[in-house]
XYZ file of C-alpha atoms in Angstrom:
683
model
C 42.040 80.158 96.933
C 41.834 83.904 97.490
C 41.677 83.399 101.266
C 44.714 81.139 101.085
C 46.695 83.776 99.149
C 45.609 86.456 101.634
C 46.701 84.253 104.538
C 50.095 83.722 102.894
C 50.472 87.446 102.318
C 49.591 88.297 105.921
C 52.108 85.733 107.192
C 54.797 86.222 104.568
C 57.423 87.195 107.166
C 56.862 83.962 109.112
C 56.911 81.991 105.862
C 60.248 83.576 104.966
C 61.684 82.645 108.384
C 60.490 79.056 107.932
C 62.195 78.827 104.530
C 65.351 80.435 105.942
C 65.318 77.961 108.848
C 64.916 74.950 106.518
C 67.558 76.107 104.022
C 70.113 76.884 106.735
C 69.481 73.522 108.419
C 70.036 71.538 105.227
C 73.103 73.553 104.230
C 74.717 72.939 107.632
C 73.844 69.222 107.500
C 75.320 69.093 103.996
C 78.603 70.508 105.355
C 78.738 67.998 108.208
C 80.683 64.726 107.736
C 78.253 61.896 106.941
C 79.746 59.338 109.299
C 78.535 58.090 112.633
C 80.092 59.102 115.923
C 81.367 56.860 118.669
C 78.881 57.216 121.500
C 81.543 57.275 124.232
C 83.778 60.232 125.052
C 87.254 59.385 126.297
C 90.550 61.177 126.716
C 94.066 59.842 127.010
C 95.317 59.668 130.573
C 91.847 60.014 132.150
C 89.665 57.285 133.729
C 86.998 55.511 131.674
C 83.735 56.972 133.013
C 81.225 54.652 131.307
C 80.304 51.044 132.042
C 82.563 48.098 131.142
C 83.013 48.094 127.384
C 82.984 44.863 125.346
C 83.844 44.605 121.660
C 80.547 44.863 119.693
C 82.122 43.117 116.679
C 85.456 41.845 115.389
C 87.870 44.638 114.471
C 91.560 45.188 113.834
C 93.781 47.203 116.159
C 95.192 50.155 114.277
C 98.773 51.188 114.822
C 99.342 54.602 116.319
C 100.703 57.426 114.196
C 103.973 57.195 116.114
C 104.346 53.491 115.290
C 103.628 54.037 111.606
C 106.014 56.984 111.481
C 108.774 54.897 113.110
C 108.266 52.081 110.590
C 108.353 54.506 107.675
C 111.534 56.111 109.000
C 113.180 52.673 109.390
C 112.240 51.635 105.844
C 113.395 54.969 104.425
C 116.723 54.773 106.298
C 117.466 51.233 104.995
C 116.026 51.759 101.512
C 118.032 50.469 98.549
C 119.558 53.160 96.336
C 119.634 52.509 92.615
C 122.400 53.736 90.271
C 122.590 53.575 86.501
C 125.925 52.170 85.220
C 127.346 53.009 81.829
C 129.269 49.814 80.877
C 130.842 51.364 77.783
C 132.828 53.875 79.832
C 134.956 51.147 81.504
C 136.205 49.760 78.179
C 136.880 53.250 76.866
C 138.857 54.163 79.998
C 141.162 51.132 79.629
C 141.809 51.962 75.962
C 142.470 55.618 76.785
C 144.800 54.574 79.633
C 147.049 52.526 77.314
C 147.263 55.293 74.732
C 147.742 58.102 77.245
C 150.321 56.122 79.234
C 152.481 55.594 76.148
C 152.185 59.227 75.133
C 152.784 60.660 78.595
C 155.475 58.401 80.117
C 158.866 59.245 78.536
C 161.361 56.584 77.364
C 163.954 57.934 79.792
C 162.148 56.199 82.698
C 163.641 52.798 83.524
C 161.760 49.910 81.914
C 161.069 48.227 85.245
C 159.535 51.396 86.731
C 157.495 51.945 83.600
C 156.101 48.403 83.702
C 155.318 48.726 87.429
C 153.496 51.974 86.878
C 151.486 50.517 84.009
C 150.592 47.291 85.838
C 149.614 49.107 89.055
C 147.604 51.648 87.071
C 145.693 48.834 85.339
C 145.092 47.156 88.692
C 143.779 50.420 90.170
C 141.432 50.931 87.234
C 140.067 47.412 87.719
C 139.417 48.199 91.374
C 137.750 51.515 90.538
C 135.499 50.120 87.861
C 134.677 46.819 89.578
C 131.676 48.688 91.079
C 132.064 52.058 89.401
C 132.989 55.699 89.843
C 130.379 58.198 91.061
C 129.571 61.489 89.414
C 129.227 63.078 92.884
C 129.066 62.110 96.531
C 125.408 61.655 97.661
C 126.219 61.423 101.403
C 124.377 58.131 101.874
C 125.218 55.899 104.821
C 128.284 53.794 104.094
C 126.306 50.565 104.764
C 123.416 51.557 102.491
C 122.661 48.844 99.966
C 123.067 49.944 96.375
C 122.055 48.188 93.181
C 123.652 49.027 89.875
C 121.335 49.002 86.879
C 122.375 48.469 83.283
C 119.434 49.381 81.044
C 117.036 48.830 83.995
C 118.481 45.337 84.628
C 120.142 44.643 87.992
C 123.827 44.072 87.383
C 125.557 44.368 90.761
C 124.527 44.485 94.420
C 126.856 46.209 96.858
C 127.244 48.774 99.629
C 127.560 52.504 99.065
C 131.049 52.500 100.637
C 132.333 50.310 97.754
C 131.506 52.936 95.144
C 134.447 55.156 94.239
C 134.025 58.840 95.003
C 135.936 61.532 93.129
C 137.777 62.696 96.245
C 139.091 59.132 96.955
C 140.888 58.728 93.599
C 144.009 60.815 94.362
C 144.681 59.276 97.822
C 144.469 55.769 96.280
C 146.942 56.658 93.529
C 149.436 58.218 95.967
C 149.170 55.155 98.259
C 150.072 52.892 95.325
C 153.141 54.993 94.499
C 154.260 54.963 98.134
C 153.859 51.169 98.370
C 156.156 50.713 95.362
C 158.506 53.580 96.302
C 157.740 55.439 93.107
C 156.786 58.821 94.656
C 159.134 60.565 92.216
C 156.655 59.790 89.438
C 153.634 61.231 91.325
C 152.961 64.174 89.027
C 153.354 62.048 85.914
C 151.214 59.205 87.243
C 148.421 61.494 88.426
C 148.278 63.374 85.118
C 147.694 60.092 83.262
C 144.701 59.205 85.457
C 143.179 62.679 85.451
C 143.072 62.510 81.671
C 141.409 59.094 81.398
C 139.189 58.475 84.442
C 135.467 59.164 83.817
C 132.545 58.589 86.212
C 130.160 55.844 85.093
C 127.579 55.793 87.935
C 124.531 58.100 88.065
C 121.998 58.069 90.900
C 118.544 57.059 89.604
C 116.330 59.087 91.947
C 113.061 58.285 90.175
C 113.599 54.512 90.271
C 114.744 54.688 93.912
C 111.677 56.668 95.006
C 109.333 54.327 93.151
C 110.907 51.335 94.852
C 110.665 53.127 98.228
C 106.972 53.898 97.697
C 106.385 50.254 96.873
C 108.044 49.226 100.137
C 106.119 51.833 102.133
C 102.848 50.649 100.605
C 103.478 47.203 102.105
C 103.328 48.637 105.644
C 100.464 47.187 107.631
C 98.423 49.803 109.451
C 97.051 47.260 111.891
C 98.590 44.953 114.454
C 96.445 42.088 115.640
C 92.675 42.016 116.062
C 90.016 41.966 118.762
C 87.323 39.297 118.857
C 83.674 40.121 119.513
C 82.638 40.206 123.222
C 86.241 40.762 124.374
C 86.487 43.105 127.389
C 88.148 46.260 126.104
C 88.215 48.426 129.242
C 86.621 48.431 132.685
C 84.909 51.323 134.403
C 87.431 53.521 136.230
C 90.417 52.117 134.319
C 92.833 54.755 133.001
C 92.784 55.180 129.235
C 96.430 54.887 128.202
C 98.858 52.768 126.185
C 97.302 49.870 124.276
C 93.891 50.553 125.834
C 93.826 53.992 124.231
C 94.874 52.598 120.841
C 92.202 49.869 120.980
C 89.505 52.444 121.771
C 90.719 54.717 118.957
C 90.560 51.731 116.589
C 86.983 50.971 117.643
C 86.017 54.634 117.275
C 87.527 54.714 113.787
C 85.662 51.538 112.859
C 82.372 53.090 113.968
C 82.995 56.205 111.906
C 83.966 54.357 108.740
C 82.737 50.852 107.932
C 79.770 50.434 110.238
C 78.026 53.748 109.690
C 78.900 55.103 106.275
C 77.709 52.035 104.406
C 74.524 50.992 106.195
C 73.097 53.875 108.199
C 73.739 56.951 106.047
C 70.093 58.072 105.923
C 69.634 57.667 109.682
C 72.766 59.744 110.322
C 71.540 62.535 108.041
C 68.149 62.444 109.761
C 69.743 62.622 113.227
C 72.033 65.501 112.209
C 69.014 67.328 110.790
C 67.205 66.977 114.119
C 70.167 68.297 116.112
C 70.852 71.239 113.792
C 67.181 72.195 113.570
C 66.881 72.090 117.379
C 69.881 74.418 117.783
C 68.585 76.879 115.174
C 65.087 76.691 116.645
C 66.478 77.711 120.042
C 68.107 80.700 118.356
C 64.815 81.719 116.732
C 62.906 81.303 120.002
C 65.489 83.450 121.796
C 65.012 86.201 119.211
C 61.227 85.938 119.446
C 61.241 86.052 123.254
C 63.998 88.559 124.057
C 64.788 90.415 120.803
C 61.379 90.933 119.254
C 62.509 93.849 117.084
C 65.277 91.679 115.581
C 62.924 88.717 115.115
C 60.427 90.812 113.181
C 63.150 92.113 110.847
C 63.807 89.384 108.275
C 66.958 91.116 107.085
C 68.491 90.921 110.576
C 67.440 87.282 111.068
C 69.007 86.443 107.694
C 72.191 88.205 108.768
C 72.425 86.164 111.997
C 71.760 82.850 110.245
C 74.258 83.735 107.505
C 77.001 84.298 110.105
C 76.272 80.970 111.806
C 76.382 79.187 108.437
C 79.561 81.024 107.444
C 81.395 79.915 110.609
C 80.270 76.289 110.121
C 81.413 76.460 106.486
C 84.896 77.814 107.308
C 85.392 75.322 110.147
C 84.263 72.326 108.065
C 86.687 73.358 105.288
C 89.591 73.388 107.757
C 88.526 70.075 109.360
C 88.326 68.394 105.949
C 91.712 69.789 104.920
C 93.601 69.184 108.161
C 91.935 69.194 111.576
C 95.319 70.080 113.109
C 94.760 73.706 112.020
C 91.305 74.002 113.609
C 92.415 76.683 116.083
C 93.472 79.042 113.292
C 89.788 79.713 112.473
C 88.849 83.052 114.141
C 85.569 81.939 115.723
C 85.510 85.014 117.986
C 84.716 87.129 114.929
C 81.107 85.892 115.300
C 80.323 87.430 118.740
C 82.317 90.538 117.777
C 80.235 91.126 114.638
C 76.916 90.452 116.359
C 77.817 92.705 119.281
C 78.759 95.467 116.834
C 75.350 95.342 115.144
C 73.090 94.185 117.990
C 74.085 93.605 121.621
C 76.310 91.457 123.820
C 73.608 89.030 124.969
C 72.514 88.164 121.447
C 76.144 87.826 120.366
C 76.984 85.407 123.179
C 73.830 83.287 122.736
C 74.462 82.911 118.996
C 78.115 82.071 119.683
C 77.151 79.290 122.107
C 74.591 77.836 119.650
C 77.246 77.841 116.912
C 79.711 76.049 119.212
C 77.085 73.378 119.910
C 76.798 72.829 116.159
C 80.577 72.727 115.609
C 80.978 70.232 118.442
C 79.607 67.609 116.036
C 82.412 67.937 113.494
C 85.606 68.877 115.351
C 87.991 66.466 117.103
C 88.232 66.713 120.911
C 84.842 68.418 120.896
C 84.702 69.082 124.664
C 88.112 70.758 124.684
C 87.281 72.749 121.538
C 83.885 73.912 122.809
C 85.291 74.863 126.231
C 88.081 76.955 124.680
C 85.810 78.681 122.167
C 82.972 79.429 124.607
C 85.418 80.858 127.156
C 87.037 82.935 124.393
C 83.586 84.116 123.271
C 82.708 85.223 126.805
C 86.004 87.102 127.084
C 85.289 88.732 123.711
C 81.882 89.937 124.865
C 83.220 91.190 128.209
C 86.342 92.941 126.943
C 85.424 94.426 123.574
C 83.647 97.705 124.128
C 83.544 100.686 121.797
C 84.717 98.681 118.798
C 85.230 101.883 116.838
C 88.305 102.589 118.986
C 91.131 100.670 117.338
C 93.199 100.351 120.522
C 90.318 98.559 122.267
C 90.176 95.911 119.541
C 93.937 95.243 119.679
C 93.877 94.961 123.482
C 90.877 92.622 123.407
C 92.423 90.399 120.734
C 95.543 90.136 122.907
C 93.415 89.095 125.895
C 91.537 86.526 123.802
C 94.830 85.017 122.580
C 96.147 84.759 126.144
C 92.931 82.998 127.253
C 93.300 80.494 124.381
C 96.901 79.737 125.372
C 96.131 79.361 129.097
C 93.120 77.075 128.511
C 94.972 74.919 125.961
C 97.973 74.606 128.299
C 95.677 73.468 131.130
C 94.000 70.833 128.938
C 97.348 69.543 127.680
C 98.758 69.113 131.187
C 95.549 67.314 132.281
C 95.868 64.883 129.354
C 99.626 64.277 129.395
C 100.517 64.883 133.030
C 103.612 66.869 131.998
C 104.779 69.512 129.536
C 107.534 67.410 127.947
C 105.636 66.914 124.677
C 103.927 70.299 124.619
C 103.125 71.279 121.026
C 104.445 74.818 120.854
C 103.229 75.267 117.275
C 99.653 75.266 118.611
C 100.451 78.514 120.445
C 101.470 79.972 117.084
C 98.050 78.965 115.740
C 96.358 80.895 118.554
C 98.439 83.963 117.680
C 97.442 83.601 114.010
C 93.817 83.230 115.136
C 94.125 86.491 117.087
C 95.582 88.289 114.069
C 92.789 86.924 111.873
C 90.262 88.272 114.390
C 91.455 91.794 113.530
C 89.830 91.216 110.132
C 86.523 91.969 111.875
C 86.814 95.690 111.031
C 86.717 95.330 107.213
C 84.208 92.491 107.621
C 81.825 94.817 109.488
C 82.123 97.329 106.655
C 81.268 94.614 104.088
C 78.266 93.480 106.156
C 77.002 97.051 106.384
C 76.946 97.270 102.597
C 75.507 93.781 102.092
C 72.724 93.848 104.679
C 72.102 97.575 105.098
C 72.973 97.459 108.807
C 74.806 100.107 110.795
C 77.533 99.609 113.393
C 79.072 101.902 115.996
C 81.948 102.547 113.582
C 79.549 104.078 111.048
C 77.702 105.930 113.791
C 80.982 107.503 114.894
C 81.527 108.767 111.342
C 78.032 110.275 111.342
C 78.722 112.248 114.543
C 81.321 114.329 112.689
C 79.759 117.787 112.310
C 81.832 118.306 109.168
C 79.766 115.772 107.229
C 78.035 117.201 104.160
C 74.525 116.983 105.658
C 75.333 118.600 109.018
C 77.342 121.369 107.340
C 74.338 122.068 105.118
C 72.081 122.145 108.211
C 74.460 124.610 109.921
C 74.411 126.893 106.875
C 70.689 126.810 106.078
C 69.265 126.521 109.612
C 71.916 127.597 112.158
C 69.382 127.821 114.989
C 68.191 124.262 114.342
C 71.792 123.059 114.161
C 72.545 124.637 117.564
C 69.344 123.131 118.964
C 70.358 119.681 117.620
C 73.762 119.929 119.309
C 72.118 120.787 122.640
C 69.639 117.941 122.271
C 72.499 115.562 121.381
C 74.363 116.464 124.573
C 71.252 116.043 126.715
C 70.213 112.783 125.016
C 73.689 111.249 125.273
C 73.820 111.980 129.013
C 70.363 110.428 129.490
C 71.323 107.343 127.449
C 74.435 106.799 129.558
C 72.345 107.090 132.711
C 69.905 104.281 131.794
C 72.293 102.077 129.762
C 70.924 102.867 126.283
C 73.060 103.127 123.133
C 74.671 106.539 123.635
C 76.422 106.580 120.255
C 73.169 105.876 118.386
C 71.437 108.398 120.633
C 73.862 111.176 119.713
C 73.602 110.485 115.983
C 69.801 110.387 116.095
C 69.700 113.705 117.963
C 72.065 115.416 115.521
C 69.960 114.479 112.490
C 66.423 114.479 113.908
C 65.536 117.976 112.638
C 67.230 117.983 109.208
C 63.765 118.364 107.642
C 63.726 121.994 108.833
C 66.291 122.836 106.133
C 63.476 122.963 103.592
C 61.668 125.907 105.274
C 64.099 127.117 107.957
C 62.548 130.537 108.599
C 59.226 128.968 109.602
C 60.846 127.682 112.791
C 61.406 130.037 115.709
C 65.057 129.175 116.354
C 66.001 130.348 112.846
C 64.061 133.676 112.919
C 66.875 136.140 113.553
C 65.209 139.158 111.879
C 62.138 139.224 114.103
C 59.848 138.565 111.109
C 57.547 135.561 111.562
C 56.251 134.124 108.227
C 53.414 132.390 110.101
C 51.773 135.772 110.618
C 50.762 135.638 106.940
C 49.364 132.075 107.107
C 46.276 130.378 108.502
C 46.893 128.156 111.546
C 46.173 125.040 109.476
C 48.774 125.969 106.874
C 51.306 126.819 109.548
C 50.656 123.507 111.305
C 51.114 121.638 108.012
C 54.539 123.269 107.439
C 55.591 122.377 110.983
C 54.332 118.771 110.696
C 55.901 118.317 107.271
C 59.408 118.843 108.604
C 59.263 115.208 109.731
C 58.384 113.961 106.228
C 60.957 116.287 104.697
C 63.561 114.976 107.126
C 62.797 111.359 106.154
C 63.097 112.272 102.474
C 66.417 114.102 102.968
C 67.748 111.267 105.147
C 66.999 108.610 102.526
C 68.405 110.782 99.751
C 71.657 111.097 101.729
C 71.753 107.356 102.553
C 71.294 107.747 106.299
C 70.834 104.341 107.990
C 67.255 103.314 108.832
C 68.153 103.311 112.533
C 68.907 107.047 112.273
C 65.857 107.827 110.118
C 63.737 106.192 112.866
C 64.647 109.142 115.116
C 63.428 111.627 112.483
C 60.226 109.657 112.073
C 59.361 109.320 115.772
C 60.764 112.364 117.589
C 57.314 114.019 117.753
C 55.306 110.784 117.867
C 51.605 111.561 117.429
C 51.676 114.775 119.442
C 49.734 117.920 118.471
C 51.137 121.249 117.237
C 49.403 122.807 120.223
C 50.114 126.511 119.549
C 48.437 126.570 116.118
C 45.675 124.237 117.272
C 44.714 126.726 119.974
C 44.872 129.596 117.458
C 42.509 127.732 115.143
C 40.245 126.916 118.042
C 39.969 130.599 118.961
C 38.900 131.618 115.454
C 36.747 128.520 114.693
C 35.730 127.049 118.046
C 33.117 124.691 116.575
C 34.915 123.565 113.433
C 38.332 122.227 114.499
C 39.637 118.733 113.747
C 42.533 118.084 116.093
C 43.975 115.495 113.668
C 44.752 118.327 111.230
C 47.301 119.538 113.787
C 48.729 116.141 114.756
C 52.061 114.656 113.718
C 51.700 111.438 111.686
C 53.868 109.355 113.988
C 54.711 106.629 114.668
C 55.240 106.808 118.400
C 58.739 106.062 119.720
C 59.402 102.305 119.736
C 62.737 102.051 121.550
C 64.457 103.523 124.586
C 66.595 105.734 122.362
C 63.714 107.220 120.339
C 61.753 107.821 123.560
C 64.734 109.648 125.096
C 64.998 111.865 122.016
C 61.314 112.871 122.259
C 61.775 113.934 125.885
C 65.065 115.795 125.314
C 63.829 117.524 122.144
C 60.663 118.808 123.825
C 62.442 119.905 127.000
C 65.303 121.674 125.194
C 62.986 123.508 122.777
C 60.534 124.586 125.476
C 63.302 125.619 127.881
C 63.949 128.690 125.671
C 60.618 130.115 126.816
C 61.584 130.031 130.491
C 61.767 133.496 132.036
C 63.982 133.998 135.069
C 64.580 130.258 135.466
C 65.185 128.812 138.913
C 65.818 125.261 139.988
C 62.236 124.960 141.200
C 60.866 126.256 137.919
C 63.096 123.915 135.901
C 62.047 120.897 137.976
C 58.350 121.662 137.524
C 58.898 122.457 133.849
C 60.624 119.093 133.093
C 58.035 117.167 135.094
C 55.086 118.806 133.298
C 56.439 118.234 129.755
C 57.360 114.569 130.239
C 54.232 113.792 132.264
C 52.126 115.260 129.446
C 53.856 112.964 126.936
C 53.201 109.996 129.215
C 49.533 110.959 129.583
C 49.241 111.038 125.775
C 50.628 107.478 125.633
C 53.665 108.455 123.567
C 55.922 105.880 125.255
C 53.585 102.869 125.171
C 55.436 101.218 122.275
C 58.935 101.768 123.656
C 60.535 99.380 126.140
C 61.247 102.131 128.656
C 60.348 101.808 132.330
C 59.084 104.295 134.903
C 62.441 103.973 136.625
C 64.213 104.928 133.383
C 61.923 107.948 132.923
C 62.628 109.134 136.473
C 66.383 108.840 135.819
C 65.993 110.823 132.583
C 64.051 113.563 134.388
C 66.812 113.790 136.977
C 69.518 114.164 134.285
C 67.507 116.779 132.360
C 66.910 118.868 135.487
C 70.604 118.801 136.368
C 71.741 119.600 132.820
C 69.291 122.499 132.411
C 70.354 123.892 135.770
C 73.969 123.803 134.569
C 73.031 125.449 131.264
C 71.365 128.339 133.094
C 74.232 128.468 135.642
C 71.923 127.856 138.593
C 72.826 126.586 142.005
C 70.711 123.772 143.362
C 68.255 125.057 145.973
C 68.738 123.164 149.210
C 65.820 122.824 151.642
C 65.951 125.182 154.589
């Protein structure tokens, strides 16, 4: 049992990766739709590439969206409109008309005219209220069928044109007066009607909509059926018209009835295999080509989290409405990974994620092509993310690539641009704007996972930061030395393609431990008094060696990123404080332990930390050069770096002999410039 626990403890990082791998796999599978997929890929307007296809079972042909939309529009256009009729108003109007007519029409009017006016008025009222008078004009088609309801019971069936509108009342009254040559009584006649006429029809919107929904629900979404073993399409035949609709119907049948009911477990198992294979490839890539990332569980978790996050966002959009799939800013993924790691890792992870998303998005080939191309453009164009202009320019380029690729696919499918969906271009623009969210997202990730990006590194290069200002005040000589080392190291990093921003930050902070005892370091001894004269060589060596430990402590206290603290930890590697070692050896030749004068390490384990060791040693030692010449500087640089190589200080860093030669060349040139020397040409 004890051995088993010890084995688990020794392999706890691998165990964590295994658990992370399993959890991520099952979470992604959980997000995937649990339906089968049609095993054939086909596109409208393109030839059928597979063998002759026969119907595997009986299935119905589904109507296209256009057909269903047309049917719905036809039903909606001819839908019956229902109006509530108030029967009591008609009787009241006739009573009011008699009373008002007697009160309004004076006795001075001839009896014959009075009787004509009354009889014609009664006739008009009968015409108006045969169907009814509307409260307002609803602008329905004149031929629209209307049904009048009295307490929810159908009373009359007519056309909308037969219903009396408020604006038609006056013209009808005037026409009656003209027909009987009674225009002289117009004002009197109109005033009688204006006082008595009341609308008695009210549009019943709720009842109408319920009836319309009932009619729409009767629409059949299929038209005809296909019998088993019927030839659906031959190899090389163009997929268009009814052929396309039949294939879409078969695909839909596969994804619904056939799979979801009977083969659910097999589908989940197959998805699990595919997802685990994709994630396994990602892990193997990290193990083979990014060993430092693979061994850091925090970084592996960060990468897997981003993959899962993109799958989650995309699946949400697909489930809501797959039409908006291109609004999801997938290019945020390679941008984030490039900001924290490198371009190659960002692109590989992006491609793996696209392979996963290809299982859930419609038109998977088109989607994957667009997103992979956009990811490549992102990696190639976005450099120096901390410069805001670069990000805006790159997002513009990514959006243009989306639009061009989508346009090409659309023309291939349709053969023309007549039905081009311009709103999709708007989605690409929205996607580009959403990609700008990468800046605050990087900040959030830095806080969540303790990582550091170039944006944060840029902030740390500001010499007005609290820590560097304190270094300048307490140890001005060390501060000046750090600036010189930073300039040298940055030039060397640019020469061999290392991270120059990280290099500069590491160089600026590598000696902050000297703030604790600044006067014990030569560059800060302005008075000519050397405190080491009062100490034994061992004690002096301990103070010198401890500046590394003090620097680590100060760095952690001031929340410096681990990537920067690595420079403090490794900039002397396991080298020996040679001056005090030799002093001790002179006084005690037989009783000297060299390890008492050795830095604790570790040795540099990256190109950047190796560069800092070389630049730090060369810059510090260059102060001892007397009457420097180009020849002296060349020999001086060669001897210092060769000594470090002989001690094996660079064995753990992935730096090559070619890189070291390039660094030597840069250091020689820079030192020659510092000392204002001309290069000596051979005679």
